[in-house]
């Protein structure tokens, strides 16, 4: 299937590693020129070179802290200047949920929740707010928010709040922007094979001698009984970013290999 993405222009936040980097690669493979954004300038530049060399597309690194509204506005302005416009926004910039903090009520401080909401909810709001006028003006666009299956589980107050918050943001944006030809969706990954997971399992394997493949198998609690790779999540995002996805907006797409048991409708 031709996704009809050739020549489109995208911003991918959190694009220096993990799912964000995989999304950037998937979009570039489909002919999209990109601006990728993250806080670590050195890592971001390396990621941009990697994707550009592999795909032949233009990939520009713009170091950005999405916690700063002025930096977000400059990110979008730079994109429009460099690429001549913007068609797609993929929000993937987020810290690991709760950054290892305890998940029980007594340990869930105001600051823990503020930190989670600041980047993953307000950060996504800032980028959408800056990009939307450009999409509205041209009468077409796609916004895809990367959230997480934590929206459907009560494992952590902070994790659930931030992921449900992204879903609520998505639905509000979809209803407002839909009449202007803009689709907005949220993707919920589960346990995903990224650099971070590989590093963690490699350290665990060295410590106890268990092969990484076995550790992955043990950790996989989805219907497929295997870890979903970041590139597989990125393939879903690429479809949602395309004109082919016009029938889907305002909804959550789970991309975690299936949750055994519950029926979601």
PDB file of C-alpha atoms in Angstrom:
ATOM      1  CA  UNK A   1       0.000   0.000   0.000  1.00  0.00           C
ATOM      2  CA  UNK A   2       1.263   3.454  -0.938  1.00  0.00           C
ATOM      3  CA  UNK A   3       0.784   5.570   2.182  1.00  0.00           C
ATOM      4  CA  UNK A   4       0.852   8.732   0.051  1.00  0.00           C
ATOM      5  CA  UNK A   5       3.402  10.308   2.376  1.00  0.00           C
ATOM      6  CA  UNK A   6       6.088  11.152  -0.153  1.00  0.00           C
ATOM      7  CA  UNK A   7       6.951  14.850   0.098  1.00  0.00           C
ATOM      8  CA  UNK A   8       5.148  15.420   3.412  1.00  0.00           C
ATOM      9  CA  UNK A   9       6.888  17.325   6.210  1.00  0.00           C
ATOM     10  CA  UNK A  10       6.907  16.238   9.847  1.00  0.00           C
ATOM     11  CA  UNK A  11       8.033  17.166  13.327  1.00  0.00           C
ATOM     12  CA  UNK A  12       8.859  14.275  15.660  1.00  0.00           C
ATOM     13  CA  UNK A  13       9.540  15.192  19.289  1.00  0.00           C
ATOM     14  CA  UNK A  14      11.536  12.753  21.365  1.00  0.00           C
ATOM     15  CA  UNK A  15      13.172  11.819  18.071  1.00  0.00           C
ATOM     16  CA  UNK A  16      16.677  11.067  19.311  1.00  0.00           C
ATOM     17  CA  UNK A  17      15.980   7.529  20.525  1.00  0.00           C
ATOM     18  CA  UNK A  18      13.341   4.926  21.308  1.00  0.00           C
ATOM     19  CA  UNK A  19       9.923   5.047  19.680  1.00  0.00           C
ATOM     20  CA  UNK A  20      10.469   8.624  18.487  1.00  0.00           C
ATOM     21  CA  UNK A  21      13.584   7.662  16.544  1.00  0.00           C
ATOM     22  CA  UNK A  22      11.832   4.605  15.101  1.00  0.00           C
ATOM     23  CA  UNK A  23       8.943   6.819  13.983  1.00  0.00           C
ATOM     24  CA  UNK A  24      11.343   9.253  12.335  1.00  0.00           C
ATOM     25  CA  UNK A  25      12.952   6.381  10.438  1.00  0.00           C
ATOM     26  CA  UNK A  26       9.560   4.947   9.366  1.00  0.00           C
ATOM     27  CA  UNK A  27       8.333   8.316   8.090  1.00  0.00           C
ATOM     28  CA  UNK A  28      11.581   9.013   6.258  1.00  0.00           C
ATOM     29  CA  UNK A  29      11.358   5.569   4.644  1.00  0.00           C
ATOM     30  CA  UNK A  30       7.985   6.699   3.252  1.00  0.00           C
ATOM     31  CA  UNK A  31       9.475   9.871   1.745  1.00  0.00           C
ATOM     32  CA  UNK A  32       8.837  12.363   4.553  1.00  0.00           C
ATOM     33  CA  UNK A  33      11.292  15.179   5.317  1.00  0.00           C
ATOM     34  CA  UNK A  34      11.703  15.697   9.026  1.00  0.00           C
ATOM     35  CA  UNK A  35      12.614  17.901  11.907  1.00  0.00           C
ATOM     36  CA  UNK A  36      13.412  15.835  14.984  1.00  0.00           C
ATOM     37  CA  UNK A  37      13.511  17.405  18.424  1.00  0.00           C
ATOM     38  CA  UNK A  38      14.886  16.360  21.816  1.00  0.00           C
ATOM     39  CA  UNK A  39      16.878  17.935  24.620  1.00  0.00           C
ATOM     40  CA  UNK A  40      20.230  16.166  24.101  1.00  0.00           C
ATOM     41  CA  UNK A  41      21.778  18.039  21.160  1.00  0.00           C
ATOM     42  CA  UNK A  42      24.649  15.615  20.549  1.00  0.00           C
ATOM     43  CA  UNK A  43      22.470  12.516  20.526  1.00  0.00           C
ATOM     44  CA  UNK A  44      19.882  14.320  18.399  1.00  0.00           C
ATOM     45  CA  UNK A  45      22.433  15.278  15.737  1.00  0.00           C
ATOM     46  CA  UNK A  46      23.663  11.685  15.591  1.00  0.00           C
ATOM     47  CA  UNK A  47      20.098  10.427  15.161  1.00  0.00           C
ATOM     48  CA  UNK A  48      19.417  12.921  12.375  1.00  0.00           C
ATOM     49  CA  UNK A  49      22.539  11.821  10.498  1.00  0.00           C
ATOM     50  CA  UNK A  50      21.636   8.162  10.962  1.00  0.00           C
ATOM     51  CA  UNK A  51      18.115   8.549   9.569  1.00  0.00           C
ATOM     52  CA  UNK A  52      19.168  10.830   6.720  1.00  0.00           C
ATOM     53  CA  UNK A  53      21.984   8.553   5.588  1.00  0.00           C
ATOM     54  CA  UNK A  54      19.750   5.487   5.735  1.00  0.00           C
ATOM     55  CA  UNK A  55      16.819   6.994   3.850  1.00  0.00           C
ATOM     56  CA  UNK A  56      18.154   9.843   1.735  1.00  0.00           C
ATOM     57  CA  UNK A  57      15.596  12.246   3.202  1.00  0.00           C
ATOM     58  CA  UNK A  58      16.243  15.623   4.746  1.00  0.00           C
ATOM     59  CA  UNK A  59      16.380  15.302   8.543  1.00  0.00           C
ATOM     60  CA  UNK A  60      17.072  18.377  10.668  1.00  0.00           C
ATOM     61  CA  UNK A  61      17.944  18.231  14.359  1.00  0.00           C
ATOM     62  CA  UNK A  62      16.494  21.051  16.463  1.00  0.00           C
ATOM     63  CA  UNK A  63      17.350  20.726  20.178  1.00  0.00           C
ATOM     64  CA  UNK A  64      14.176  21.541  22.085  1.00  0.00           C
ATOM     65  CA  UNK A  65      12.816  21.281  25.608  1.00  0.00           C
ATOM     66  CA  UNK A  66       9.054  20.870  25.180  1.00  0.00           C
ATOM     67  CA  UNK A  67       8.647  22.102  28.736  1.00  0.00           C
ATOM     68  CA  UNK A  68       9.466  25.592  27.418  1.00  0.00           C
ATOM     69  CA  UNK A  69       6.758  27.214  25.290  1.00  0.00           C
ATOM     70  CA  UNK A  70       9.169  29.639  23.625  1.00  0.00           C
ATOM     71  CA  UNK A  71      11.440  26.786  22.524  1.00  0.00           C
ATOM     72  CA  UNK A  72       8.422  24.949  21.130  1.00  0.00           C
ATOM     73  CA  UNK A  73       7.373  27.988  19.095  1.00  0.00           C
ATOM     74  CA  UNK A  74      10.902  28.328  17.731  1.00  0.00           C
ATOM     75  CA  UNK A  75      10.882  24.629  16.821  1.00  0.00           C
ATOM     76  CA  UNK A  76       7.778  25.057  14.679  1.00  0.00           C
ATOM     77  CA  UNK A  77       9.014  28.316  13.133  1.00  0.00           C
ATOM     78  CA  UNK A  78      12.318  26.659  12.211  1.00  0.00           C
ATOM     79  CA  UNK A  79      10.461  23.723  10.657  1.00  0.00           C
ATOM     80  CA  UNK A  80       8.327  25.983   8.486  1.00  0.00           C
ATOM     81  CA  UNK A  81      11.382  27.988   7.420  1.00  0.00           C
ATOM     82  CA  UNK A  82      13.549  24.960   6.638  1.00  0.00           C
ATOM     83  CA  UNK A  83      10.959  22.625   5.096  1.00  0.00           C
ATOM     84  CA  UNK A  84       8.522  25.176   3.696  1.00  0.00           C
ATOM     85  CA  UNK A  85       5.709  24.050   5.974  1.00  0.00           C
ATOM     86  CA  UNK A  86       4.567  21.240   8.237  1.00  0.00           C
ATOM     87  CA  UNK A  87       1.999  18.489   7.692  1.00  0.00           C
ATOM     88  CA  UNK A  88       2.522  16.013  10.538  1.00  0.00           C
ATOM     89  CA  UNK A  89       3.286  16.275  14.245  1.00  0.00           C
ATOM     90  CA  UNK A  90       4.270  13.202  16.239  1.00  0.00           C
ATOM     91  CA  UNK A  91       4.547  13.845  19.979  1.00  0.00           C
ATOM     92  CA  UNK A  92       6.879  11.316  21.586  1.00  0.00           C
ATOM     93  CA  UNK A  93       8.909  13.407  24.037  1.00  0.00           C
ATOM     94  CA  UNK A  94       8.519  12.054  27.567  1.00  0.00           C
ATOM     95  CA  UNK A  95      10.568  10.915  30.509  1.00  0.00           C
ATOM     96  CA  UNK A  96      10.250   7.289  31.657  1.00  0.00           C
ATOM     97  CA  UNK A  97       7.057   7.155  33.665  1.00  0.00           C
ATOM     98  CA  UNK A  98       7.476   8.355  37.239  1.00  0.00           C
ATOM     99  CA  UNK A  99      11.249   8.101  36.732  1.00  0.00           C
ATOM    100  CA  UNK A 100      11.401   5.112  39.089  1.00  0.00           C
ATOM    101  CA  UNK A 101       9.419   6.786  41.859  1.00  0.00           C
ATOM    102  CA  UNK A 102       7.266   4.718  44.179  1.00  0.00           C
ATOM    103  CA  UNK A 103       3.733   4.255  42.849  1.00  0.00           C
ATOM    104  CA  UNK A 104       1.731   4.061  46.080  1.00  0.00           C
ATOM    105  CA  UNK A 105      -0.486   6.899  47.321  1.00  0.00           C
ATOM    106  CA  UNK A 106       1.747   8.007  50.195  1.00  0.00           C
ATOM    107  CA  UNK A 107       4.773   8.323  47.886  1.00  0.00           C
ATOM    108  CA  UNK A 108       2.922  10.094  45.060  1.00  0.00           C
ATOM    109  CA  UNK A 109       3.890  13.675  45.777  1.00  0.00           C
ATOM    110  CA  UNK A 110       2.543  16.728  44.015  1.00  0.00           C
ATOM    111  CA  UNK A 111       5.934  17.138  42.381  1.00  0.00           C
ATOM    112  CA  UNK A 112       5.910  13.630  40.899  1.00  0.00           C
ATOM    113  CA  UNK A 113       2.556  14.260  39.218  1.00  0.00           C
ATOM    114  CA  UNK A 114       3.558  17.764  38.081  1.00  0.00           C
ATOM    115  CA  UNK A 115       6.691  16.370  36.448  1.00  0.00           C
ATOM    116  CA  UNK A 116       4.718  13.731  34.567  1.00  0.00           C
ATOM    117  CA  UNK A 117       2.073  16.175  33.351  1.00  0.00           C
ATOM    118  CA  UNK A 118       4.538  18.947  32.490  1.00  0.00           C
ATOM    119  CA  UNK A 119       6.314  17.090  29.695  1.00  0.00           C
ATOM    120  CA  UNK A 120       3.923  14.470  28.429  1.00  0.00           C
ATOM    121  CA  UNK A 121       0.625  16.376  28.655  1.00  0.00           C
ATOM    122  CA  UNK A 122       1.501  20.069  28.631  1.00  0.00           C
ATOM    123  CA  UNK A 123       4.445  19.405  26.311  1.00  0.00           C
ATOM    124  CA  UNK A 124       2.116  17.766  23.796  1.00  0.00           C
ATOM    125  CA  UNK A 125      -0.351  20.632  24.211  1.00  0.00           C
ATOM    126  CA  UNK A 126       2.367  23.198  23.490  1.00  0.00           C
ATOM    127  CA  UNK A 127       3.512  21.537  20.280  1.00  0.00           C
ATOM    128  CA  UNK A 128      -0.057  21.008  19.047  1.00  0.00           C
ATOM    129  CA  UNK A 129      -0.939  24.623  19.809  1.00  0.00           C
ATOM    130  CA  UNK A 130       2.072  25.869  17.832  1.00  0.00           C
ATOM    131  CA  UNK A 131       1.543  23.552  14.853  1.00  0.00           C
ATOM    132  CA  UNK A 132      -2.250  23.723  14.522  1.00  0.00           C
ATOM    133  CA  UNK A 133      -2.493  27.147  12.808  1.00  0.00           C
ATOM    134  CA  UNK A 134      -0.262  25.897   9.984  1.00  0.00           C
ATOM    135  CA  UNK A 135      -2.333  22.748   9.533  1.00  0.00           C
ATOM    136  CA  UNK A 136      -5.604  24.692   9.635  1.00  0.00           C
ATOM    137  CA  UNK A 137      -4.348  27.178   7.042  1.00  0.00           C
ATOM    138  CA  UNK A 138      -3.533  24.413   4.557  1.00  0.00           C
ATOM    139  CA  UNK A 139      -6.649  22.374   5.371  1.00  0.00           C
ATOM    140  CA  UNK A 140      -4.847  19.111   6.114  1.00  0.00           C
ATOM    141  CA  UNK A 141      -2.728  17.601   8.823  1.00  0.00           C
ATOM    142  CA  UNK A 142      -2.069  14.778  11.227  1.00  0.00           C
ATOM    143  CA  UNK A 143      -1.199  14.867  14.936  1.00  0.00           C
ATOM    144  CA  UNK A 144      -0.247  11.577  16.595  1.00  0.00           C
ATOM    145  CA  UNK A 145       0.356  11.504  20.349  1.00  0.00           C
ATOM    146  CA  UNK A 146       2.396   8.648  21.816  1.00  0.00           C
ATOM    147  CA  UNK A 147       0.932   7.757  25.206  1.00  0.00           C
ATOM    148  CA  UNK A 148       0.944   4.273  26.754  1.00  0.00           C
ATOM    149  CA  UNK A 149      -1.127   1.355  27.969  1.00  0.00           C
ATOM    150  CA  UNK A 150      -0.691   2.821  31.434  1.00  0.00           C
ATOM    151  CA  UNK A 151      -3.848   4.748  30.534  1.00  0.00           C
ATOM    152  CA  UNK A 152      -5.740   1.461  30.951  1.00  0.00           C
ATOM    153  CA  UNK A 153      -4.027   0.181  34.093  1.00  0.00           C
ATOM    154  CA  UNK A 154      -3.925   1.342  37.688  1.00  0.00           C
ATOM    155  CA  UNK A 155      -0.271   0.545  38.317  1.00  0.00           C
ATOM    156  CA  UNK A 156       0.742   4.094  39.205  1.00  0.00           C
ATOM    157  CA  UNK A 157      -1.261   7.215  39.953  1.00  0.00           C
ATOM    158  CA  UNK A 158       1.183   9.450  38.071  1.00  0.00           C
ATOM    159  CA  UNK A 159       1.484   7.091  35.094  1.00  0.00           C
ATOM    160  CA  UNK A 160      -2.261   6.721  34.704  1.00  0.00           C
ATOM    161  CA  UNK A 161      -2.926  10.455  35.078  1.00  0.00           C
ATOM    162  CA  UNK A 162      -0.421  11.424  32.421  1.00  0.00           C
ATOM    163  CA  UNK A 163      -1.521   8.809  29.898  1.00  0.00           C
ATOM    164  CA  UNK A 164      -5.240   9.430  30.399  1.00  0.00           C
ATOM    165  CA  UNK A 165      -4.442  13.142  30.117  1.00  0.00           C
ATOM    166  CA  UNK A 166      -2.878  12.579  26.694  1.00  0.00           C
ATOM    167  CA  UNK A 167      -5.983  10.659  25.596  1.00  0.00           C
ATOM    168  CA  UNK A 168      -8.251  13.484  26.777  1.00  0.00           C
ATOM    169  CA  UNK A 169      -6.107  16.047  24.974  1.00  0.00           C
ATOM    170  CA  UNK A 170      -6.258  13.943  21.807  1.00  0.00           C
ATOM    171  CA  UNK A 171     -10.052  13.736  21.770  1.00  0.00           C
ATOM    172  CA  UNK A 172     -10.496  17.451  22.363  1.00  0.00           C
ATOM    173  CA  UNK A 173      -8.074  18.322  19.575  1.00  0.00           C
ATOM    174  CA  UNK A 174      -9.703  15.838  17.203  1.00  0.00           C
ATOM    175  CA  UNK A 175     -13.163  17.310  17.674  1.00  0.00           C
ATOM    176  CA  UNK A 176     -11.969  20.893  17.271  1.00  0.00           C
ATOM    177  CA  UNK A 177      -9.588  20.355  14.356  1.00  0.00           C
ATOM    178  CA  UNK A 178     -11.502  17.696  12.434  1.00  0.00           C
ATOM    179  CA  UNK A 179     -13.584  20.170  10.390  1.00  0.00           C
ATOM    180  CA  UNK A 180     -10.283  21.639   9.154  1.00  0.00           C
ATOM    181  CA  UNK A 181      -9.071  18.328   7.704  1.00  0.00           C
ATOM    182  CA  UNK A 182      -6.848  17.446  10.648  1.00  0.00           C
ATOM    183  CA  UNK A 183      -6.906  13.997  12.242  1.00  0.00           C
ATOM    184  CA  UNK A 184      -5.622  13.548  15.795  1.00  0.00           C
ATOM    185  CA  UNK A 185      -4.981  10.126  17.323  1.00  0.00           C
ATOM    186  CA  UNK A 186      -3.224   8.624  20.313  1.00  0.00           C
ATOM    187  CA  UNK A 187      -1.106   5.472  20.213  1.00  0.00           C
ATOM    188  CA  UNK A 188      -0.718   3.361  23.357  1.00  0.00           C
ATOM    189  CA  UNK A 189       2.472   1.251  23.249  1.00  0.00           C
ATOM    190  CA  UNK A 190       3.029  -1.407  25.881  1.00  0.00           C
ATOM    191  CA  UNK A 191       6.387  -2.945  26.736  1.00  0.00           C
ATOM    192  CA  UNK A 192       8.482  -2.002  23.704  1.00  0.00           C
ATOM    193  CA  UNK A 193      11.960  -3.008  22.600  1.00  0.00           C
ATOM    194  CA  UNK A 194      13.925   0.242  22.638  1.00  0.00           C
ATOM    195  CA  UNK A 195      17.494   1.141  23.553  1.00  0.00           C
ATOM    196  CA  UNK A 196      16.379   1.676  27.142  1.00  0.00           C
ATOM    197  CA  UNK A 197      14.795  -1.783  27.469  1.00  0.00           C
ATOM    198  CA  UNK A 198      17.753  -3.451  25.758  1.00  0.00           C
ATOM    199  CA  UNK A 199      20.185  -1.717  28.111  1.00  0.00           C
ATOM    200  CA  UNK A 200      18.162  -2.777  31.155  1.00  0.00           C
ATOM    201  CA  UNK A 201      17.854  -6.395  30.071  1.00  0.00           C
ATOM    202  CA  UNK A 202      21.521  -6.557  29.073  1.00  0.00           C
ATOM    203  CA  UNK A 203      22.537  -5.444  32.561  1.00  0.00           C
ATOM    204  CA  UNK A 204      20.139  -7.954  34.109  1.00  0.00           C
ATOM    205  CA  UNK A 205      21.475 -10.724  31.878  1.00  0.00           C
ATOM    206  CA  UNK A 206      25.049  -9.981  32.918  1.00  0.00           C
ATOM    207  CA  UNK A 207      24.033 -10.051  36.559  1.00  0.00           C
ATOM    208  CA  UNK A 208      22.124 -13.341  36.619  1.00  0.00           C
ATOM    209  CA  UNK A 209      23.264 -15.101  33.432  1.00  0.00           C
ATOM    210  CA  UNK A 210      19.780 -15.366  31.931  1.00  0.00           C
ATOM    211  CA  UNK A 211      19.746 -14.863  28.141  1.00  0.00           C
ATOM    212  CA  UNK A 212      18.137 -11.625  26.987  1.00  0.00           C
ATOM    213  CA  UNK A 213      15.629 -13.519  24.830  1.00  0.00           C
ATOM    214  CA  UNK A 214      14.448 -15.418  27.913  1.00  0.00           C
ATOM    215  CA  UNK A 215      14.163 -12.217  29.925  1.00  0.00           C
ATOM    216  CA  UNK A 216      12.060 -10.692  27.151  1.00  0.00           C
ATOM    217  CA  UNK A 217       9.835 -13.752  27.078  1.00  0.00           C
ATOM    218  CA  UNK A 218       9.276 -13.530  30.830  1.00  0.00           C
ATOM    219  CA  UNK A 219       8.500  -9.816  30.625  1.00  0.00           C
ATOM    220  CA  UNK A 220       6.011 -10.239  27.773  1.00  0.00           C
ATOM    221  CA  UNK A 221       2.508 -10.411  29.180  1.00  0.00           C
ATOM    222  CA  UNK A 222       0.669  -9.468  26.014  1.00  0.00           C
ATOM    223  CA  UNK A 223      -1.494 -11.659  23.792  1.00  0.00           C
ATOM    224  CA  UNK A 224       1.380 -12.306  21.377  1.00  0.00           C
ATOM    225  CA  UNK A 225       3.690 -13.327  24.229  1.00  0.00           C
ATOM    226  CA  UNK A 226       6.589 -11.391  22.768  1.00  0.00           C
ATOM    227  CA  UNK A 227       7.996  -7.894  23.072  1.00  0.00           C
ATOM    228  CA  UNK A 228       6.838  -5.458  20.396  1.00  0.00           C
ATOM    229  CA  UNK A 229       9.727  -3.697  18.677  1.00  0.00           C
ATOM    230  CA  UNK A 230       9.832   0.094  18.375  1.00  0.00           C
ATOM    231  CA  UNK A 231       9.808  -0.286  14.585  1.00  0.00           C
ATOM    232  CA  UNK A 232       6.474  -2.130  14.821  1.00  0.00           C
ATOM    233  CA  UNK A 233       4.925   0.712  16.801  1.00  0.00           C
ATOM    234  CA  UNK A 234       6.397   3.132  14.261  1.00  0.00           C
ATOM    235  CA  UNK A 235       4.658   1.296  11.410  1.00  0.00           C
ATOM    236  CA  UNK A 236       1.303   1.974  13.087  1.00  0.00           C
ATOM    237  CA  UNK A 237       2.219   5.639  13.527  1.00  0.00           C
ATOM    238  CA  UNK A 238       3.267   5.951   9.877  1.00  0.00           C
ATOM    239  CA  UNK A 239      -0.159   4.734   8.779  1.00  0.00           C
ATOM    240  CA  UNK A 240      -1.930   7.153  11.134  1.00  0.00           C
ATOM    241  CA  UNK A 241       0.235   9.985   9.763  1.00  0.00           C
ATOM    242  CA  UNK A 242      -0.859   9.221   6.215  1.00  0.00           C
ATOM    243  CA  UNK A 243      -3.847  10.348   4.136  1.00  0.00           C
ATOM    244  CA  UNK A 244      -4.945   6.681   4.193  1.00  0.00           C
ATOM    245  CA  UNK A 245      -5.949   7.018   7.867  1.00  0.00           C
ATOM    246  CA  UNK A 246      -8.688   9.571   7.228  1.00  0.00           C
ATOM    247  CA  UNK A 247     -11.402   7.408   8.838  1.00  0.00           C
ATOM    248  CA  UNK A 248      -9.612   7.347  12.217  1.00  0.00           C
ATOM    249  CA  UNK A 249      -9.561  10.362  14.518  1.00  0.00           C
ATOM    250  CA  UNK A 250     -10.055  11.063  18.209  1.00  0.00           C
ATOM    251  CA  UNK A 251      -9.428   7.430  19.077  1.00  0.00           C
ATOM    252  CA  UNK A 252      -6.761   5.452  20.899  1.00  0.00           C
ATOM    253  CA  UNK A 253      -4.852   2.754  19.022  1.00  0.00           C
ATOM    254  CA  UNK A 254      -3.253   0.161  21.293  1.00  0.00           C
ATOM    255  CA  UNK A 255       0.086  -1.037  19.909  1.00  0.00           C
ATOM    256  CA  UNK A 256       1.296  -3.348  22.619  1.00  0.00           C
ATOM    257  CA  UNK A 257       0.628  -6.777  21.173  1.00  0.00           C
ATOM    258  CA  UNK A 258      -2.787  -7.161  22.808  1.00  0.00           C
ATOM    259  CA  UNK A 259      -3.928  -7.109  26.425  1.00  0.00           C
ATOM    260  CA  UNK A 260      -5.158 -10.576  27.468  1.00  0.00           C
ATOM    261  CA  UNK A 261      -8.592 -10.689  29.071  1.00  0.00           C
ATOM    262  CA  UNK A 262     -10.333  -7.309  29.066  1.00  0.00           C
ATOM    263  CA  UNK A 263     -12.647  -6.302  26.205  1.00  0.00           C
ATOM    264  CA  UNK A 264     -12.120  -2.686  25.091  1.00  0.00           C
ATOM    265  CA  UNK A 265     -14.851  -1.158  22.978  1.00  0.00           C
TER     266      UNK A 265
END
